[in-house]
XYZ file of N, CA, C and O in Angstrom:
756
model
N 7.842 130.324 242.983
C 6.683 129.205 242.823
C 6.233 127.975 244.054
O 7.155 128.224 245.094
N 5.079 128.533 244.243
C 4.275 128.209 245.437
C 4.562 126.348 245.903
O 4.875 125.497 244.783
N 4.839 126.060 247.281
C 4.535 124.780 247.141
C 3.306 123.703 246.705
O 4.106 122.987 245.933
N 1.945 124.127 246.372
C 0.906 123.593 246.212
C 1.379 123.309 244.259
O 1.620 122.233 244.049
N 1.732 124.740 243.355
C 2.636 124.377 241.963
C 3.477 123.285 241.992
O 3.257 122.980 240.852
N 4.101 123.384 243.046
C 5.107 122.547 242.957
C 4.962 121.169 242.559
O 5.234 120.358 241.975
N 4.339 121.345 243.487
C 3.379 119.785 244.036
C 3.099 118.904 242.762
O 2.927 118.097 242.280
N 2.359 120.404 242.211
C 1.207 119.873 240.530
C 2.521 118.973 239.772
O 1.741 118.214 238.683
N 2.936 120.687 240.068
C 4.026 120.073 238.595
C 5.080 118.777 238.152
O 5.162 117.832 237.625
N 5.062 118.327 240.173
C 5.588 117.163 239.846
C 4.513 115.804 240.211
O 4.863 115.035 239.341
N 3.581 116.360 240.431
C 2.733 115.238 240.130
C 2.656 114.976 238.775
O 2.029 113.539 238.171
N 2.738 115.798 237.919
C 2.121 115.963 236.140
C 3.749 115.251 235.623
O 3.399 114.633 234.911
N 4.185 115.615 236.241
C 5.560 114.851 235.696
C 6.376 113.520 235.956
O 6.886 112.656 235.631
N 5.031 112.991 236.907
C 5.333 111.563 237.766
C 6.382 111.521 238.246
O 7.066 109.989 238.034
N 7.078 112.102 239.263
C 7.921 112.451 239.884
C 7.407 111.115 241.247
O 6.651 111.397 242.065
N 7.793 110.055 241.187
C 7.422 108.881 242.037
C 7.815 108.895 243.803
O 6.483 109.026 244.476
N 8.688 109.723 244.140
C 8.636 109.947 245.368
C 7.656 111.598 245.467
O 6.822 110.854 246.924
N 7.253 112.040 245.002
C 6.654 113.349 245.485
C 5.014 112.323 245.544
O 4.206 112.730 246.209
N 5.131 111.772 244.421
C 3.507 110.901 244.302
C 2.959 110.854 245.591
O 2.336 110.137 246.032
N 4.191 109.584 245.782
C 3.812 108.308 246.711
C 3.047 109.234 248.341
O 2.491 109.135 248.451
N 4.329 110.375 248.093
C 4.170 110.950 249.640
C 2.888 111.938 249.442
O 2.170 111.764 250.272
N 2.423 112.653 248.556
C 0.982 113.005 248.550
C 0.244 112.260 248.907
O -0.424 112.490 249.616
N 0.238 111.608 247.635
C -1.111 110.779 248.212
C -1.279 109.445 249.309
O -2.351 109.068 249.581
N -0.110 109.396 249.485
C -0.056 108.144 250.603
C 0.094 107.977 251.979
O 0.289 107.638 252.636
N 0.795 109.639 252.046
C 0.981 109.891 253.174
C 0.197 112.071 253.367
O -0.575 111.677 253.905
N 0.462 112.192 252.834
C -0.059 113.980 253.274
C -1.842 113.649 252.861
O -2.549 114.328 253.695
N -2.129 113.180 251.627
C -4.058 112.771 251.390
C -4.717 111.854 252.385
O -5.878 111.426 252.316
N -3.379 110.892 252.734
C -4.423 109.749 253.817
C -5.673 109.951 254.366
O -6.470 109.561 254.585
N -5.654 111.194 255.636
C -6.388 111.500 256.175
C -7.837 111.510 255.444
O -9.008 111.208 255.348
N -7.613 112.432 254.575
C -8.674 112.997 253.216
C -9.198 111.603 252.711
O -10.509 111.533 252.712
N -8.155 111.016 252.368
C -9.014 109.374 251.420
C -9.611 109.031 252.594
O -10.961 107.857 251.900
N -9.163 108.606 253.338
C -9.629 107.536 254.464
C -11.442 108.198 255.062
O -12.051 107.330 255.078
N -11.537 109.145 255.080
C -12.947 110.124 255.202
C -13.481 109.948 254.152
O -14.904 109.373 254.305
N -13.316 110.166 252.925
C -13.513 109.968 251.723
C -14.153 108.461 251.365
O -15.696 107.468 251.533
N -13.657 107.497 251.732
C -13.702 106.480 251.685
C -14.872 105.808 252.707
O -15.499 104.863 252.530
N -14.803 105.695 253.787
C -16.013 105.815 255.046
C -17.299 107.126 254.826
O -18.078 106.178 254.804
N -16.958 107.798 254.218
C -18.622 108.135 253.831
C -19.227 107.805 252.424
O -20.221 107.717 252.697
N -18.362 107.486 251.602
C -18.532 107.595 249.826
C -19.597 105.925 250.283
O -20.399 105.443 250.017
N -18.528 104.864 250.606
C -17.974 103.597 250.586
C -19.537 102.814 251.821
O -18.703 103.434 252.885
N -20.487 101.852 251.868
C -20.990 101.112 252.580
C -20.204 100.275 252.907
O -20.611 98.865 253.960
N -19.233 99.605 252.040
C -18.391 98.276 251.646
C -17.189 98.327 252.543
O -16.356 99.728 252.101
N -16.181 97.422 252.979
C -14.619 98.070 252.824
C -13.850 98.193 251.425
O -14.257 97.418 250.646
N -13.298 99.395 251.117
C -12.781 99.792 250.122
C -11.218 99.604 250.380
O -10.638 100.297 251.641
N -10.302 99.147 249.659
C -8.874 98.994 249.530
C -8.753 100.113 249.238
O -8.558 101.195 248.658
N -7.403 100.803 250.395
C -6.818 102.158 250.237
C -5.898 102.347 249.279
O -5.967 103.221 248.258
N -5.337 101.362 248.966
C -3.969 101.419 247.678
C -4.950 101.399 246.359
O -4.808 102.350 245.275
N -5.989 100.681 246.021
C -7.153 100.354 244.980
C -7.472 101.930 244.844
O -7.658 102.348 243.712
N -8.366 102.393 246.278
C -8.684 103.921 246.207
C -7.752 105.182 244.965
O -8.401 105.610 244.487
N -6.671 104.710 245.715
C -5.547 105.383 245.449
C -5.419 105.014 243.930
O -5.260 106.487 242.892
N -5.281 104.169 243.567
C -4.806 104.100 242.365
C -5.847 104.320 241.451
O -5.868 104.799 240.070
N -7.272 104.480 241.551
C -8.235 104.783 240.506
C -8.413 106.039 240.671
O -8.584 107.085 239.631
N -8.146 106.866 241.708
C -7.652 108.172 241.761
C -7.252 108.515 240.782
O -7.441 109.423 240.201
N -5.641 108.322 240.887
C -4.627 108.709 240.269
C -4.431 108.387 238.726
O -4.277 109.328 238.192
N -5.525 107.589 238.204
C -5.610 107.328 236.760
C -6.777 108.429 236.537
O -6.467 108.648 235.207
N -7.722 108.744 237.217
C -9.157 109.586 237.036
C -7.945 110.731 236.551
O -7.548 110.974 235.073
N -7.179 111.162 237.749
C -7.170 112.338 237.181
C -5.645 112.730 236.507
O -4.818 113.696 235.556
N -5.159 111.502 236.179
C -3.810 111.690 235.268
C -4.116 111.544 234.281
O -3.153 111.783 233.038
N -5.295 110.620 233.511
C -5.648 110.155 232.198
C -5.866 111.713 231.170
O -5.574 112.788 231.971
N -5.292 111.403 230.346
C -5.006 112.758 229.103
C -4.093 113.467 229.250
O -4.424 114.374 229.405
N -2.836 113.069 229.702
C -2.307 113.319 229.822
C -2.467 114.934 231.424
O -2.000 116.016 230.971
N -2.611 114.098 232.549
C -3.210 115.303 233.355
C -3.949 116.145 233.048
O -4.350 117.104 234.158
N -5.010 116.134 232.327
C -5.767 116.659 231.983
C -7.017 117.600 233.208
O -7.100 118.557 233.241
N -7.403 116.948 234.184
C -7.777 116.910 235.409
C -7.004 117.766 236.456
O -7.541 118.630 236.842
N -6.176 117.355 236.682
C -4.931 117.733 237.607
C -4.447 119.210 237.079
O -4.417 120.301 237.614
N -4.789 119.328 235.585
C -4.617 120.448 234.927
C -5.499 121.711 235.379
O -5.167 122.984 235.269
N -6.562 121.042 235.795
C -8.069 122.164 235.600
C -7.924 122.827 236.960
O -8.685 123.708 237.421
N -6.834 122.332 238.033
C -6.591 122.862 239.117
C -6.635 124.842 238.679
O -5.330 124.636 238.582
N -6.989 125.491 239.452
C -6.546 126.849 239.440
C -6.524 127.654 240.516
O -5.935 128.814 240.907
N -6.384 126.839 241.868
C -6.386 127.026 243.213
C -6.786 127.982 244.264
O -6.493 129.111 244.578
N -8.189 128.125 243.306
C -9.158 128.653 243.853
C -9.230 128.374 245.198
O -10.277 129.205 246.356
N -8.860 126.765 245.859
C -9.053 126.582 246.739
C -8.349 126.407 247.193
O -6.950 125.651 246.231
N -8.173 124.975 248.317
C -6.489 124.668 248.127
C -6.338 122.965 247.751
O -7.490 122.575 247.325
N -5.581 122.093 247.308
C -5.332 121.415 246.542
C -6.419 119.739 246.974
O -6.534 119.410 246.593
N -5.984 120.371 248.917
C -6.734 118.685 248.940
C -8.282 118.888 249.071
O -9.252 118.257 248.717
N -8.768 120.243 249.271
C -10.052 120.644 248.758
C -10.378 120.739 247.627
O -11.572 119.743 247.226
N -10.044 120.534 246.216
C -10.373 120.503 244.945
C -10.442 119.011 245.009
O -11.240 118.380 244.265
N -8.990 118.395 245.394
C -9.214 116.917 245.404
C -10.151 115.699 245.994
O -10.396 115.127 245.532
N -10.874 116.740 247.341
C -11.932 115.919 247.745
C -12.947 115.780 247.168
O -13.514 115.078 246.609
N -13.330 117.010 246.002
C -14.185 117.215 245.391
C -14.181 116.618 244.450
O -15.265 115.728 244.015
N -13.674 116.713 243.385
C -13.039 115.427 242.157
C -13.098 113.931 242.702
O -13.536 113.224 242.547
N -13.257 114.192 244.037
C -12.305 112.392 244.612
C -14.230 112.178 244.680
O -14.638 110.858 244.601
N -14.939 112.661 245.650
C -15.953 112.162 245.674
C -17.248 112.622 244.937
O -17.698 111.018 244.377
N -17.470 113.458 243.760
C -17.982 113.319 242.745
C -17.386 111.495 241.670
O -18.222 111.280 240.992
N -16.446 111.585 241.728
C -15.575 110.409 240.825
C -15.843 108.919 241.474
O -16.402 108.227 240.674
N -16.034 109.332 242.876
C -16.390 108.196 243.387
C -17.959 107.860 243.702
O -18.178 106.342 243.727
N -18.135 108.353 244.007
C -20.125 107.988 243.842
C -20.610 107.963 242.737
O -21.384 107.444 242.989
N -20.176 108.570 241.427
C -20.651 107.986 240.308
C -20.349 106.490 239.652
O -20.650 105.643 239.528
N -18.977 106.176 240.465
C -18.667 105.153 240.060
C -19.570 103.971 241.208
O -19.274 103.096 240.474
N -19.423 104.298 242.086
C -19.970 103.274 243.181
C -21.239 103.049 242.532
O -22.007 101.909 242.445
N -22.046 103.720 241.943
C -23.411 103.997 241.756
C -23.459 103.011 240.628
O -24.275 102.121 240.409
N -22.499 102.889 239.621
C -22.357 102.021 238.374
C -22.296 100.725 239.090
O -23.147 99.564 238.623
N -20.907 100.329 239.828
C -20.708 99.449 240.375
C -22.211 98.728 241.126
O -21.973 97.744 240.992
N -22.462 99.304 241.514
C -23.818 98.926 242.772
C -24.642 97.925 241.875
O -25.394 97.072 242.023
N -25.005 98.584 241.009
C -26.157 98.393 239.914
C -25.627 97.067 239.347
O -26.482 96.098 239.144
N -24.527 97.114 239.024
C -23.512 95.867 237.993
C -23.623 94.921 238.968
O -24.075 93.895 238.545
N -23.413 94.819 240.326
C -23.087 93.794 241.283
C -24.538 93.621 241.933
O -24.705 92.511 241.724
N -25.716 94.326 241.674
C -27.015 94.078 242.196
C -27.319 92.952 241.330
O -27.916 92.453 241.400
N -27.473 93.065 239.602
C -28.077 92.104 238.673
C -27.256 90.800 238.843
O -27.312 89.579 239.141
N -25.541 91.098 239.474
C -24.886 89.426 239.476
C -25.534 89.060 240.093
O -25.427 87.978 240.111
N -25.652 89.833 241.907
C -26.080 89.318 242.952
C -27.573 88.071 242.663
O -27.777 86.961 243.113
N -28.332 88.794 242.267
C -29.447 87.994 241.377
C -29.087 86.909 240.578
O -30.131 86.016 241.469
N -28.305 87.077 239.594
C -28.180 86.020 239.230
C -27.060 84.674 239.782
O -27.623 83.677 239.676
N -26.164 85.197 240.743
C -25.885 84.122 241.481
C -26.781 83.631 242.603
O -26.495 82.541 242.815
N -27.700 84.180 242.595
C -28.529 84.068 243.809
C -29.423 82.719 243.330
O -29.293 81.589 243.931
N -29.838 82.975 242.162
C -30.833 81.929 241.530
C -29.663 81.149 240.936
O -30.455 79.647 241.422
N -28.573 81.150 240.485
C -28.146 79.423 240.527
C -27.530 79.071 241.989
O -27.553 78.006 241.385
N -27.534 79.717 242.540
C -27.124 78.977 243.978
C -28.180 78.230 244.549
O -28.504 76.729 244.943
N -29.342 78.643 244.275
C -30.757 78.067 244.379
C -31.022 76.277 243.391
O -31.063 75.683 244.409
N -30.097 76.860 242.229
C -30.408 75.373 241.272
C -29.620 74.608 241.953
O -29.885 73.071 241.949
N -27.800 74.989 242.830
C -27.036 74.240 242.830
C -27.995 72.797 243.842
O -27.725 72.351 244.261
N -28.419 73.864 244.828
C -28.869 73.319 246.155
C -30.084 72.358 246.235
O -30.288 71.322 246.546
N -30.878 72.792 244.507
C -31.621 71.818 244.348
C -31.231 71.015 243.785
O -32.240 69.766 243.532
N -30.076 70.535 242.815
C -29.542 69.872 242.773
C -29.268 68.555 243.248
O -28.820 67.609 242.374
N -29.278 68.537 244.608
C -28.673 67.336 245.533
C -26.874 67.495 245.582
O -26.468 68.334 245.700
N -26.548 66.193 245.999
C -25.053 65.940 246.044
C -24.527 66.189 245.312
O -25.414 65.695 244.267
N -23.361 65.998 245.214
C -22.188 66.938 244.406
C -22.180 67.988 244.117
O -21.520 69.002 242.987
N -22.853 69.045 244.183
C -23.212 70.510 244.291
C -22.213 71.116 245.518
O -22.199 72.218 245.580
N -21.239 70.095 246.366
C -20.645 70.676 247.592
C -19.623 72.146 246.579
O -19.619 72.851 247.301
N -19.062 71.875 246.138
C -17.658 72.995 245.372
C -18.587 74.249 244.909
O -17.964 75.121 245.594
N -19.759 73.905 244.487
C -20.620 75.493 243.907
C -20.743 75.674 245.329
O -20.937 77.043 245.277
N -21.279 74.921 246.145
C -22.156 75.437 247.073
C -20.953 76.642 247.936
O -21.215 77.299 248.968
N -19.505 75.696 247.987
C -18.751 76.508 248.903
C -18.381 78.028 247.906
O -18.326 78.663 249.346
N -18.198 77.768 246.942
C -17.385 78.853 246.290
C -18.441 79.778 246.320
O -18.078 81.214 246.746
N -19.925 79.777 246.041
C -21.172 80.204 246.918
C -20.934 81.387 248.212
O -21.796 82.290 248.296
N -20.524 80.266 248.992
C -20.359 80.736 250.220
C -19.751 81.564 251.051
O -19.731 82.482 250.953
N -18.268 81.496 249.481
C -17.553 81.902 250.000
C -17.242 83.326 248.951
O -16.825 84.158 249.890
N -17.984 83.375 248.068
C -18.174 84.940 247.505
C -19.421 85.623 248.742
O -18.954 86.720 248.444
N -19.938 85.023 249.278
C -21.157 85.366 249.834
C -20.456 86.802 251.139
O -20.706 87.724 251.461
N -18.881 86.083 251.549
C -18.048 86.862 252.103
C -17.542 87.751 251.993
O -16.862 88.345 252.812
N -17.436 87.783 250.636
C -16.452 88.548 249.860
C -16.929 90.196 250.394
O -18.165 90.280 249.642
N -16.677 91.399 250.999
C -17.682 92.347 251.006
C -17.302 93.661 249.811
O -17.756 94.371 249.931
N -16.056 93.141 249.236
C -15.852 94.414 248.538
C -16.833 93.926 247.177
O -16.023 93.311 246.697
N -17.423 95.129 247.089
C -18.179 94.590 245.506
C -17.516 94.533 244.137
O -17.645 93.740 243.567
N -16.820 95.077 244.490
C -15.330 95.272 243.012
C -15.004 93.804 243.080
O -14.909 93.081 241.845
N -14.369 93.657 244.151
C -13.801 92.032 243.862
C -14.466 91.262 243.560
O -14.131 90.351 242.598
N -15.710 90.883 243.954
C -16.586 90.478 243.652
C -17.059 90.336 242.187
O -17.236 89.268 241.642
N -17.139 91.567 241.870
C -17.701 91.659 240.622
C -16.766 91.607 239.540
O -17.005 90.319 238.633
N -15.908 91.557 239.688
C -14.407 91.009 238.436
C -14.374 89.455 238.942
O -13.966 89.308 237.969
N -13.979 88.742 239.822
C -14.288 87.385 240.280
C -14.998 86.730 239.336
O -15.059 85.612 238.713
N -16.489 87.690 239.355
C -17.431 86.748 238.401
C -17.459 86.698 237.488
O -17.443 85.954 236.499
N -16.433 88.211 236.537
C -17.074 88.266 235.464
C -15.556 87.051 234.878
O -15.511 86.859 233.933
N -14.325 87.456 235.347
C -13.129 87.254 234.383
C -12.731 85.620 235.117
O -12.726 84.904 233.860
N -13.189 85.215 236.172
C -12.791 83.629 237.197
C -13.964 82.756 236.368
O -13.863 81.793 235.390
N -15.075 83.510 236.918
C -16.876 82.416 236.326
C -17.275 82.566 235.368
O -17.220 81.552 234.809
N -17.227 83.474 234.803
C -17.945 83.757 233.345
C -16.749 84.087 232.131
O -17.522 84.311 231.137
N -15.985 84.378 232.986
C -14.646 83.945 231.338
C -15.071 84.927 230.568
O -14.733 84.854 229.753
N -15.025 85.766 231.228
C -14.996 87.622 229.982
C -13.772 88.128 229.832
O -12.050 87.835 230.157
N -13.489 88.370 228.833
C -12.655 88.797 227.997
C -12.222 89.854 229.226
O -12.844 90.789 229.844
N -10.792 90.504 229.507
C -10.382 91.468 230.706
C -9.775 93.022 229.408
O -11.237 93.568 230.196
N -10.394 93.352 228.610
C -11.142 93.904 228.054
C -12.099 94.736 227.781
O -11.926 95.774 228.093
N -12.852 93.298 227.862
C -14.588 94.477 227.962
C -14.681 94.596 229.887
O -15.257 95.744 229.602
N -13.994 93.313 230.673
C -14.950 93.499 231.803
C -14.243 95.444 232.474
O -14.254 95.907 232.814
N -12.498 95.641 232.089
C -11.134 96.945 232.531
C -12.777 97.916 231.586
O -13.070 98.607 232.525
N -13.154 97.908 230.009
C -14.326 98.720 230.293
C -15.362 98.955 230.949
O -15.628 100.155 231.178
N -16.260 98.067 231.547
C -17.324 98.176 231.899
C -17.056 98.637 233.335
O -17.849 99.725 233.943
N -15.813 98.430 233.999
C -15.371 99.250 235.325
C -14.646 100.623 235.258
O -14.457 101.458 236.034
N -13.983 100.989 234.043
C -13.514 102.247 233.643
C -12.504 102.569 234.094
O -11.860 103.243 234.479
N -12.212 101.081 233.578
C -10.411 100.720 234.290
C -9.664 100.098 233.129
O -9.864 99.793 232.074
N -7.943 100.939 233.224
C -7.560 100.073 232.016
C -7.201 98.541 232.291
O -7.339 98.014 233.665
N -6.600 97.598 231.799
C -6.116 96.335 232.144
C -5.669 96.090 232.890
O -5.481 94.898 233.588
N -4.156 96.639 232.727
C -2.798 96.541 233.649
C -4.111 96.428 234.980
O -3.655 96.119 236.361
N -4.564 97.603 235.224
C -5.329 97.787 236.569
C -6.705 96.762 237.230
O -6.347 96.328 238.319
N -7.321 96.483 235.904
C -8.109 95.299 236.104
C -6.695 94.128 236.692
O -7.934 93.476 237.405
N -5.797 93.214 236.077
C -5.447 92.828 236.708
C -4.556 93.030 238.190
O -4.859 91.906 238.812
N -4.547 94.387 238.490
C -4.558 94.436 240.048
C -5.291 94.113 241.113
O -5.410 93.581 242.004
N -6.753 94.441 240.314
C -8.143 94.097 241.240
C -7.473 92.637 241.293
O -8.389 92.086 242.042
N -8.025 92.279 240.267
C -8.160 90.482 239.986
C -7.201 89.778 241.770
O -7.433 89.162 241.904
N -6.095 90.571 241.047
C -5.304 89.928 242.040
C -5.775 90.186 243.067
O -5.184 88.922 244.131
N -5.564 91.585 243.686
C -6.071 91.388 244.916
C -7.664 90.999 245.323
O -7.666 90.386 247.218
N -8.028 90.425 244.717
C -9.174 89.957 245.038
C -9.135 88.464 244.950
O -10.189 87.727 246.510
N -8.612 88.018 244.144
C -8.402 86.767 244.503
C -7.618 86.357 245.772
O -7.595 85.490 247.175
N -6.612 87.114 246.363
C -5.575 87.235 247.757
C -6.867 87.354 248.908
O -7.033 86.734 249.840
N -7.878 87.907 248.438
C -9.222 88.094 249.572
C -9.783 87.679 249.829
O -10.102 86.692 250.825
N -10.335 86.760 248.598
C -11.468 85.431 248.884
C -10.149 84.331 249.740
O -10.715 83.139 250.039
N -8.968 84.048 248.928
C -8.227 82.981 249.804
C -8.339 83.267 251.243
O -7.888 81.917 251.583
N -8.261 84.497 251.693
C -7.574 84.438 252.627
C -9.097 84.291 253.932
O -9.115 83.320 254.518
N -9.944 84.323 253.127
C -11.705 84.166 253.526
C -11.584 82.488 253.637
O -12.201 81.713 254.216
N -11.262 81.432 252.680
C -11.417 80.569 252.512
C -10.641 79.941 253.064
O -11.233 79.277 253.993
N -9.191 80.345 253.561
C -8.578 79.687 254.742
C -8.894 80.144 255.902
O -8.948 78.907 256.941
N -10.159 80.888 256.136
C -10.255 81.251 257.450
C -11.371 80.076 257.071
O -11.943 79.782 258.450
N -12.243 80.077 256.162
C -14.127 79.536 256.299
C -13.379 77.953 256.413
O -14.450 77.571 256.964
N -12.916 77.573 255.681
C -12.324 76.328 255.632
C -10.934 76.137 255.723
O -9.615 75.481 254.905
N -10.518 75.641 257.745
C -8.729 75.497 257.364
C -8.355 74.342 256.773
O -7.331 74.153 256.516
N -9.009 73.060 256.223
C -9.149 71.956 255.680
C -7.850 72.559 254.366
O -7.349 71.640 253.888
N -8.368 73.439 253.711
C -8.360 74.014 252.051
C -6.304 74.312 252.527
O -5.008 74.033 251.914
N -6.127 74.571 253.932
C -4.469 75.052 254.427
C -3.775 74.152 254.021
O -2.552 74.092 253.950
N -3.920 72.917 254.708
C -3.559 71.896 255.109
C -3.516 70.672 254.033
O -2.982 69.745 254.067
N -4.517 70.912 253.038
C -4.143 69.704 252.001
C -5.386 68.677 251.999
O -5.624 67.446 251.540
N -6.218 68.619 253.324
C -6.680 66.922 253.803
C -7.958 67.270 253.061
O -8.740 68.222 252.588
């Protein structure tokens, strides 16, 4: 059995050691290149891998089983990843653009309301500094709009557990921005 066939078999078996080594070491240069060329905003490597892994492994690894060996596994994975993320990015950009327009209109209303709107303006400013479009979308939908997780997961084409992972990373990123932007939050002043 060829090495590629062994790797694919181990991935299908969900062998954790092989999966981690393959996606986080062997494919890292390839995936970093795809991230840099497909996205115009920062994308978390772990999130990228998680999304791609879920995509190729859904329906009992149906996509991965389609690999026929006519090219290297890396070339095949490159094509699959680029097609998947370009389609996903297009959906995300459309959704985030609509959300940004609504947020901008809401921000104008908050500014027009005068004093007492500082919290909303601070939040708007923090969200404006969040460069990851997916994180921004998840925070707006789950936290600000109180949307159902199942609904948001469906909108993003991810599972609910994956959505919670995205939310956790989004809140961590927003917290980091808040502590940098407003140091008084860290000291509680």
